[in-house]
Amino acid sequence: MLRKNRLFTPGPTPLLPAAQTAMASFTAHHRTADFRALFQRVLVDMKEFIGTKNDVLVLACSGTGVMEASVSNLTSPGDKVLVLTAGKFGERWTGLAKAFGCNVDVLSAPYGETFSLTDIRARLTPDVRAVFVQATESSTGARHDVEGIAKIVGAQQDTLLVVDAITGLGTTHLDVDGWGVDVIIGGSQKALMMPPGLGYCAVSERAWQRMEKTSSPRYYFDLRKERKSAAKGETAYTPATSLFAALGAALEFIRGMGNGNLAQGRETLVNNAELCAEMTRAGAKALGLKLYASSPAAALTAISSPDGIDSGKIVKEFREAFDAVVANGQGEMKGKLFRIAHIGYYDYLDTIGILAALEHVLARTTARTADYGAAVKAAQEVYARSLTEKRQLVGV
Ligand SMILES: *Cc1c(COP(=O)(O)O)cnc(C)c1O
């Protein structure tokens, strides 16, 4: 049968056609009125997409670049920081903070789990300069309680909260300003439905003030320099111009999802991810599969491989039979789980389709007798219930 290549990976994610066309036809030089107009519109719209009044910066780098910028701009060598880690992306915070000479206290939860707020409270002493965490840990599919963590960090006078929401933004309801998140970080290749290449962040006034006093080395990623340029409608260095054109189109699409209101569009996009995730969880459970994460995120569903089966076989079968790209586990989790994303441009048919494919994939990779229709039926029931509950669906 004909096969269409489809990404179900937690980044990069499927591309919005309007974003692709916008970037293909964009040729403006970055020091022109045309680009300035696009740039300024995008920065204003990004505040609505993130849900913040704080200044937003968009940089030419992958998400990790902005993670690094948050460490280099907010800390000095020797500063005590607390890293909350429960997976490969949490471990990235540890590596980054160590690379910049921080005195790193690591509070870890086992893969698949999330943190106990009591443990965080016990570890958070007044001398901790910053806390680093993920909103959703893409390697395990876990959702962390950003609101609960923010409450604990907010009780400290001088501790900043930095949240890697690279897969959290656009898939999770986050009240950035209300909860007091000092730096929130995203990337273009996730819920914004664009290719990789842009990293972005929103920075609180407290965090801007901290940057004036810190001494870690920074040059390209000096956020103060970018903020000054942004105030004049420019970037400090050559921006990824065509990606800005794509971003403009993606934000228009999200505004359309909210009937002209971008903040509403963001909520709708999050609800869409939640519904895709709920359908997928129900489908997986109906096939007797176990979810890997105890507090699953809407960004992706990590499914444990059935006993004795290497998840690599499942990933390979999805690819060979259906040209569907799902993600294997990372690092020590390789072979133990597979991950199906719901970030950004996924709809009902994508979700039903991947679950129907999963029924075939399991029948071919395990000794189980095929249970055709079981996952699809469970997902259909979730979907039908969402209609009677009048939960918002994306209809563009
Ligand atoms: C994708 C992702 C990143 C960023 O990775 P890059 O490859 O640098 O874009 C960071 N954190 C999380 C949770 C992610 O999902």
Short mmCIF file of C-alpha atoms and ligand atoms in Angstrom, two decimals:
data_model
loop_
_atom_site.label_atom_id
_atom_site.label_comp_id
_atom_site.label_asym_id
_atom_site.label_seq_id
_atom_site.Cartn_x
_atom_site.Cartn_y
_atom_site.Cartn_z
CA MET A 1 0.00 0.00 0.00
CA LEU A 2 1.06 3.61 -0.57
CA ARG A 3 2.78 5.05 2.47
CA LYS A 4 3.04 8.69 3.49
CA ASN A 5 5.96 9.71 5.64
CA ARG A 6 4.67 11.06 8.94
CA LEU A 7 6.54 12.25 12.01
CA PHE A 8 5.18 11.26 15.41
CA THR A 9 8.40 12.32 17.15
CA PRO A 10 8.54 14.82 20.03
CA GLY A 11 10.52 17.19 17.81
CA PRO A 12 10.86 17.78 15.00
CA THR A 13 7.11 17.65 14.49
CA PRO A 14 4.92 17.81 11.34
CA LEU A 15 5.21 21.11 9.47
CA LEU A 16 2.34 23.51 8.96
CA PRO A 17 1.96 23.93 5.15
CA ALA A 18 1.39 27.70 5.52
CA ALA A 19 4.67 28.00 7.44
CA GLN A 20 6.53 26.11 4.70
CA THR A 21 5.18 28.34 1.93
CA ALA A 22 5.90 31.48 3.93
CA MET A 23 9.54 30.55 4.36
CA ALA A 24 10.01 29.39 0.79
CA SER A 25 9.01 32.77 -0.63
CA PHE A 26 10.73 35.03 1.91
CA THR A 27 13.73 36.99 0.66
CA ALA A 28 13.86 40.28 2.63
CA HIS A 29 17.17 41.46 4.05
CA HIS A 30 17.09 41.72 7.83
CA ARG A 31 18.01 45.43 8.08
CA THR A 32 14.93 46.60 6.20
CA ALA A 33 11.54 48.04 7.13
CA ASP A 34 9.84 44.87 5.82
CA PHE A 35 11.77 42.59 8.11
CA ARG A 36 11.47 44.98 11.04
CA ALA A 37 7.68 44.95 10.68
CA LEU A 38 7.60 41.14 10.62
CA PHE A 39 10.04 40.91 13.55
CA GLN A 40 8.09 43.32 15.74
CA ARG A 41 4.76 41.66 14.97
CA VAL A 42 6.21 38.24 15.77
CA LEU A 43 7.64 39.37 19.13
CA VAL A 44 4.27 40.83 20.19
CA ASP A 45 2.44 37.69 19.07
CA MET A 46 4.95 35.44 20.82
CA LYS A 47 3.95 37.03 24.14
CA GLU A 48 0.37 35.94 23.46
CA PHE A 49 1.49 32.47 22.43
CA ILE A 50 3.56 32.04 25.59
CA GLY A 51 0.97 33.85 27.72
CA THR A 52 3.23 36.48 29.26
CA LYS A 53 3.82 40.20 29.48
CA ASN A 54 7.57 39.65 29.88
CA ASP A 55 10.01 40.45 27.08
CA VAL A 56 10.36 37.64 24.55
CA LEU A 57 13.55 36.94 22.59
CA VAL A 58 13.81 34.68 19.55
CA LEU A 59 17.30 33.41 18.74
CA ALA A 60 18.87 31.51 15.85
CA CYS A 61 19.66 28.22 17.63
CA SER A 62 18.00 25.01 18.77
CA GLY A 63 16.29 24.86 22.15
CA THR A 64 19.49 23.86 23.92
CA GLY A 65 21.07 27.17 22.88
CA VAL A 66 18.49 29.05 24.92
CA MET A 67 18.90 26.59 27.81
CA GLU A 68 22.60 27.44 27.72
CA ALA A 69 21.83 31.17 27.53
CA SER A 70 19.69 30.94 30.65
CA VAL A 71 22.57 29.36 32.56
CA SER A 72 25.30 31.69 31.26
CA ASN A 73 23.24 34.86 31.74
CA LEU A 74 21.76 34.10 35.16
CA THR A 75 24.67 32.53 37.03
CA SER A 76 28.26 33.22 38.06
CA PRO A 77 30.84 30.46 38.55
CA GLY A 78 30.42 28.97 42.02
CA ASP A 79 26.73 29.88 42.29
CA LYS A 80 24.61 27.24 43.95
CA VAL A 81 21.80 26.05 41.67
CA LEU A 82 19.23 23.29 42.02
CA VAL A 83 18.52 21.04 39.04
CA LEU A 84 15.36 18.93 39.10
CA THR A 85 15.89 15.99 36.81
CA ALA A 86 13.84 12.94 35.87
CA GLY A 87 15.17 12.18 32.41
CA LYS A 88 17.60 12.98 29.63
CA PHE A 89 16.54 16.63 29.32
CA GLY A 90 16.83 17.19 33.05
CA GLU A 91 20.33 15.74 32.81
CA ARG A 92 21.08 18.34 30.16
CA TRP A 93 20.50 21.05 32.80
CA THR A 94 23.05 19.37 35.06
CA GLY A 95 25.61 19.23 32.25
CA LEU A 96 25.05 22.86 31.29
CA ALA A 97 25.21 24.20 34.85
CA LYS A 98 28.42 22.24 35.48
CA ALA A 99 29.94 23.51 32.22
CA PHE A 100 29.51 27.07 33.52
CA GLY A 101 31.06 26.22 36.88
CA CYS A 102 27.93 26.26 39.01
CA ASN A 103 27.83 24.41 42.29
CA VAL A 104 25.07 22.02 41.20
CA ASP A 105 22.70 20.34 43.61
CA VAL A 106 20.75 17.65 41.75
CA LEU A 107 17.37 16.42 42.92
CA SER A 108 16.45 13.47 40.75
CA ALA A 109 13.35 11.37 40.37
CA PRO A 110 13.50 7.96 38.65
CA TYR A 111 12.81 7.88 34.90
CA GLY A 112 9.06 7.91 34.34
CA GLU A 113 8.36 9.62 37.66
CA THR A 114 8.03 13.22 38.76
CA PHE A 115 9.27 15.10 41.84
CA SER A 116 7.81 15.15 45.31
CA LEU A 117 7.13 18.78 46.23
CA THR A 118 8.15 17.98 49.81
CA ASP A 119 11.61 16.91 48.58
CA ILE A 120 11.97 20.12 46.60
CA ARG A 121 10.97 22.22 49.60
CA ALA A 122 13.56 20.44 51.74
CA ARG A 123 16.37 21.02 49.22
CA LEU A 124 15.60 24.64 48.46
CA THR A 125 17.75 26.78 50.75
CA PRO A 126 17.90 30.60 50.44
CA ASP A 127 21.40 30.46 48.88
CA VAL A 128 20.11 28.63 45.77
CA ARG A 129 20.39 31.20 42.98
CA ALA A 130 18.26 29.38 40.43
CA VAL A 131 16.15 26.26 39.96
CA PHE A 132 16.15 24.52 36.56
CA VAL A 133 13.40 22.11 35.50
CA GLN A 134 11.40 20.82 32.50
CA ALA A 135 7.66 21.39 32.13
CA THR A 136 7.41 18.10 30.28
CA GLU A 137 10.30 15.62 30.21
CA SER A 138 10.26 14.49 26.58
CA SER A 139 12.46 11.44 27.21
CA THR A 140 9.95 9.80 29.56
CA GLY A 141 6.66 11.51 28.67
CA ALA A 142 6.27 12.83 32.22
CA ARG A 143 4.54 16.08 33.15
CA HIS A 144 6.07 18.04 36.01
CA ASP A 145 4.00 20.22 38.33
CA VAL A 146 5.34 23.63 37.29
CA GLU A 147 2.68 25.46 39.32
CA GLY A 148 3.54 23.56 42.50
CA ILE A 149 7.28 24.01 41.95
CA ALA A 150 6.81 27.73 41.22
CA LYS A 151 4.97 28.19 44.52
CA ILE A 152 7.88 26.71 46.44
CA VAL A 153 10.53 28.67 44.53
CA GLY A 154 8.44 31.85 44.78
CA ALA A 155 8.64 31.68 48.57
CA GLN A 156 12.40 32.36 48.32
CA GLN A 157 13.64 35.90 47.96
CA ASP A 158 16.51 35.45 45.52
CA THR A 159 15.87 32.20 43.66
CA LEU A 160 14.97 32.33 39.98
CA LEU A 161 12.87 29.65 38.31
CA VAL A 162 13.91 28.57 34.81
CA VAL A 163 11.57 26.21 32.95
CA ASP A 164 12.45 24.28 29.80
CA ALA A 165 9.00 24.20 28.25
CA ILE A 166 10.34 23.27 24.83
CA THR A 167 7.70 20.53 24.58
CA GLY A 168 5.52 22.10 27.28
CA LEU A 169 4.53 25.27 25.42
CA GLY A 170 1.49 24.70 23.21
CA THR A 171 0.71 21.36 24.89
CA THR A 172 0.29 22.39 28.54
CA HIS A 173 -1.75 25.09 30.26
CA LEU A 174 0.96 27.29 31.83
CA ASP A 175 0.33 30.57 33.66
CA VAL A 176 3.84 31.98 33.24
CA ASP A 177 3.35 35.36 34.91
CA GLY A 178 0.74 34.24 37.44
CA TRP A 179 3.00 31.47 38.72
CA GLY A 180 6.12 33.65 38.55
CA VAL A 181 8.24 31.69 36.07
CA ASP A 182 11.36 33.82 35.51
CA VAL A 183 12.56 32.28 32.27
CA ILE A 184 10.46 30.00 30.08
CA ILE A 185 12.07 28.40 27.04
CA GLY A 186 10.68 27.02 23.77
CA GLY A 187 11.86 25.83 20.35
CA SER A 188 10.47 26.20 16.84
CA GLN A 189 10.42 22.48 15.97
CA LYS A 190 7.82 21.60 18.60
CA ALA A 191 4.28 23.05 19.01
CA LEU A 192 4.96 25.89 16.57
CA MET A 193 4.84 23.36 13.71
CA MET A 194 8.01 24.70 12.09
CA PRO A 195 11.43 23.35 11.19
CA PRO A 196 14.21 23.40 13.81
CA GLY A 197 16.36 26.53 14.06
CA LEU A 198 14.71 29.01 16.42
CA GLY A 199 14.92 28.97 20.19
CA TYR A 200 12.95 31.46 22.24
CA CYS A 201 12.38 32.58 25.80
CA ALA A 202 10.39 35.02 27.94
CA VAL A 203 12.41 36.71 30.68
CA SER A 204 11.08 38.33 33.88
CA GLU A 205 12.21 41.68 35.24
CA ARG A 206 13.88 39.89 38.17
CA ALA A 207 15.91 37.81 35.75
CA TRP A 208 16.95 40.89 33.73
CA GLN A 209 18.21 42.45 36.96
CA ARG A 210 20.17 39.32 37.85
CA MET A 211 21.96 39.45 34.49
CA GLU A 212 23.53 42.79 35.37
CA LYS A 213 25.36 41.16 38.27
CA THR A 214 26.42 37.76 36.96
CA SER A 215 29.83 36.98 35.54
CA SER A 216 29.65 33.75 33.51
CA PRO A 217 31.13 34.16 30.01
CA ARG A 218 28.68 34.92 27.22
CA TYR A 219 28.91 36.58 23.84
CA TYR A 220 26.52 35.39 21.10
CA PHE A 221 24.03 34.46 23.79
CA ASP A 222 24.22 37.74 25.72
CA LEU A 223 20.51 38.24 26.25
CA ARG A 224 20.93 41.89 27.31
CA LYS A 225 22.40 42.69 23.90
CA GLU A 226 19.46 40.97 22.15
CA ARG A 227 16.98 42.85 24.32
CA LYS A 228 18.53 46.19 23.39
CA SER A 229 18.44 45.35 19.68
CA ALA A 230 14.88 44.02 19.92
CA ALA A 231 13.73 47.34 21.37
CA LYS A 232 14.87 48.89 18.08
CA GLY A 233 13.14 46.22 15.98
CA GLU A 234 16.33 44.34 15.23
CA THR A 235 18.42 41.37 16.26
CA ALA A 236 22.02 41.70 17.41
CA TYR A 237 23.28 39.36 14.66
CA THR A 238 21.80 37.97 11.44
CA PRO A 239 18.45 36.41 12.32
CA ALA A 240 17.12 33.24 10.67
CA THR A 241 14.97 35.42 8.41
CA SER A 242 13.05 32.69 6.61
CA LEU A 243 12.21 31.00 9.91
CA PHE A 244 10.77 34.30 11.13
CA ALA A 245 8.50 34.26 8.09
CA ALA A 246 7.43 30.72 9.00
CA LEU A 247 6.88 31.77 12.60
CA GLY A 248 4.67 34.65 11.49
CA ALA A 249 2.53 32.20 9.51
CA ALA A 250 2.38 29.68 12.37
CA LEU A 251 1.20 32.37 14.79
CA GLU A 252 -1.50 33.44 12.29
CA PHE A 253 -2.67 29.83 12.10
CA ILE A 254 -2.87 29.60 15.90
CA ARG A 255 -4.76 32.92 15.96
CA GLY A 256 -7.20 31.39 13.47
CA MET A 257 -7.71 28.45 15.84
CA GLY A 258 -8.88 31.03 18.41
CA ASN A 259 -11.19 32.78 15.93
CA GLY A 260 -8.90 35.78 15.72
CA ASN A 261 -7.71 35.64 19.33
CA LEU A 262 -4.19 34.30 19.67
CA ALA A 263 -4.40 33.58 23.41
CA GLN A 264 -7.58 31.60 22.76
CA GLY A 265 -5.84 29.83 19.87
CA ARG A 266 -3.06 28.77 22.23
CA GLU A 267 -5.63 27.30 24.63
CA THR A 268 -7.25 25.44 21.75
CA LEU A 269 -3.90 24.06 20.61
CA VAL A 270 -3.24 22.81 24.16
CA ASN A 271 -6.71 21.23 24.35
CA ASN A 272 -6.04 19.54 21.02
CA ALA A 273 -2.81 17.98 22.33
CA GLU A 274 -4.60 16.89 25.49
CA LEU A 275 -7.34 15.17 23.54
CA CYS A 276 -4.87 13.43 21.17
CA ALA A 277 -2.92 12.27 24.24
CA GLU A 278 -6.01 11.03 26.06
CA MET A 279 -7.12 9.07 22.99
CA THR A 280 -3.63 7.56 22.67
CA ARG A 281 -3.42 6.58 26.34
CA ALA A 282 -6.84 4.91 26.15
CA GLY A 283 -5.81 3.09 22.97
CA ALA A 284 -2.54 1.83 24.42
CA LYS A 285 -4.23 0.63 27.61
CA ALA A 286 -6.92 -1.17 25.62
CA LEU A 287 -4.12 -3.18 23.98
CA GLY A 288 -2.80 -4.16 27.41
CA LEU A 289 0.19 -1.84 27.14
CA LYS A 290 1.58 0.14 30.05
CA LEU A 291 2.33 3.85 30.04
CA TYR A 292 5.91 4.65 30.97
CA ALA A 293 5.16 7.88 32.86
CA SER A 294 3.16 8.00 36.07
CA SER A 295 2.00 11.58 35.38
CA PRO A 296 1.74 11.58 31.58
CA ALA A 297 2.12 14.82 29.65
CA ALA A 298 -0.10 15.83 26.73
CA ALA A 299 3.03 16.52 24.66
CA LEU A 300 3.73 12.85 24.06
CA THR A 301 2.79 9.40 25.21
CA ALA A 302 5.66 7.11 26.19
CA ILE A 303 4.55 3.47 26.06
CA SER A 304 6.54 0.69 27.70
CA SER A 305 7.55 -2.09 25.37
CA PRO A 306 5.79 -5.40 26.17
CA ASP A 307 7.96 -7.75 28.26
CA GLY A 308 10.79 -9.30 26.29
CA ILE A 309 10.29 -7.09 23.23
CA ASP A 310 12.90 -4.51 22.25
CA SER A 311 11.03 -1.29 21.48
CA GLY A 312 13.44 -0.79 18.58
CA LYS A 313 11.55 -3.59 16.80
CA ILE A 314 8.29 -1.68 17.25
CA VAL A 315 9.83 1.59 16.04
CA LYS A 316 11.25 -0.22 13.00
CA GLU A 317 7.96 -1.90 12.14
CA PHE A 318 6.07 1.43 12.30
CA ARG A 319 8.63 2.78 9.85
CA GLU A 320 8.72 -0.15 7.47
CA ALA A 321 5.03 -0.93 7.36
CA PHE A 322 3.56 2.58 7.52
CA ASP A 323 6.47 5.06 7.11
CA ALA A 324 5.42 6.44 10.50
CA VAL A 325 8.33 7.74 12.58
CA VAL A 326 7.85 7.17 16.31
CA ALA A 327 10.70 7.67 18.78
CA ASN A 328 12.61 4.97 20.65
CA GLY A 329 13.74 5.52 24.24
CA GLN A 330 16.88 7.64 24.75
CA GLY A 331 20.03 6.53 26.57
CA GLU A 332 19.33 3.83 29.16
CA MET A 333 15.67 3.84 28.08
CA LYS A 334 16.54 2.70 24.55
CA GLY A 335 14.75 -0.54 23.76
CA LYS A 336 12.37 -0.14 26.71
CA LEU A 337 9.77 2.29 25.42
CA PHE A 338 8.48 4.05 22.34
CA ARG A 339 7.10 7.56 22.15
CA ILE A 340 4.20 9.00 20.13
CA ALA A 341 4.00 12.81 20.03
CA HIS A 342 0.93 15.07 20.07
CA ILE A 343 2.83 18.34 19.82
CA GLY A 344 1.40 20.88 17.40
CA TYR A 345 -0.01 19.83 14.05
CA TYR A 346 -1.84 16.58 14.85
CA ASP A 347 -5.51 15.92 14.28
CA TYR A 348 -8.14 13.24 14.81
CA LEU A 349 -7.17 11.22 11.74
CA ASP A 350 -3.47 11.24 12.68
CA THR A 351 -4.36 9.95 16.13
CA ILE A 352 -6.79 7.26 15.01
CA GLY A 353 -4.33 6.29 12.25
CA ILE A 354 -1.33 5.79 14.50
CA LEU A 355 -3.42 3.71 16.93
CA ALA A 356 -4.74 1.52 14.11
CA ALA A 357 -1.14 1.10 12.92
CA LEU A 358 -0.09 0.21 16.47
CA GLU A 359 -2.55 -2.71 16.43
CA HIS A 360 -0.81 -4.13 13.35
CA VAL A 361 2.67 -3.36 14.64
CA LEU A 362 2.01 -5.24 17.89
CA ALA A 363 0.52 -8.19 16.07
CA ARG A 364 3.66 -8.44 13.92
CA THR A 365 6.31 -7.82 16.58
CA THR A 366 4.90 -9.82 19.48
CA ALA A 367 3.44 -13.28 19.95
CA ARG A 368 0.06 -11.81 20.85
CA THR A 369 -2.99 -12.59 18.82
CA ALA A 370 -4.10 -9.51 16.98
CA ASP A 371 -6.75 -7.45 18.72
CA TYR A 372 -7.88 -5.39 15.76
CA GLY A 373 -10.06 -2.44 16.66
CA ALA A 374 -9.38 -2.48 20.40
CA ALA A 375 -7.17 0.63 20.50
CA VAL A 376 -9.26 2.45 17.93
CA LYS A 377 -12.48 1.68 19.80
CA ALA A 378 -11.12 3.03 23.06
CA ALA A 379 -9.87 6.19 21.32
CA GLN A 380 -13.22 6.64 19.55
CA GLU A 381 -14.98 6.52 22.89
CA VAL A 382 -12.70 9.22 24.32
CA TYR A 383 -13.34 11.32 21.24
CA ALA A 384 -17.12 10.83 21.39
CA ARG A 385 -17.12 11.78 25.06
CA SER A 386 -15.18 14.95 24.29
CA LEU A 387 -17.93 15.95 21.85
CA THR A 388 -20.74 15.51 24.34
CA GLU A 389 -18.70 17.39 26.93
CA LYS A 390 -18.29 20.09 24.25
CA ARG A 391 -14.56 20.19 24.80
CA GLN A 392 -12.93 22.40 22.28
CA LEU A 393 -11.51 20.74 19.20
CA VAL A 394 -9.40 22.34 16.55
CA GLY A 395 -11.49 23.01 13.50
CA VAL A 396 -9.50 24.94 10.93
C1 LIG B 1 13.48 19.03 22.08
C2 LIG B 1 13.79 19.36 23.50
C3 LIG B 1 14.88 20.18 23.85
C4 LIG B 1 15.76 20.88 22.88
O1 LIG B 1 16.50 20.16 22.08
P1 LIG B 1 17.19 20.82 20.83
O2 LIG B 1 17.60 19.64 20.06
O3 LIG B 1 18.32 21.64 21.32
O4 LIG B 1 16.16 21.69 20.16
C5 LIG B 1 15.08 20.47 25.18
N1 LIG B 1 14.25 20.04 26.13
C6 LIG B 1 13.18 19.29 25.84
C7 LIG B 1 12.28 18.87 26.95
C8 LIG B 1 12.92 18.91 24.52
O5 LIG B 1 11.87 18.15 24.23
#
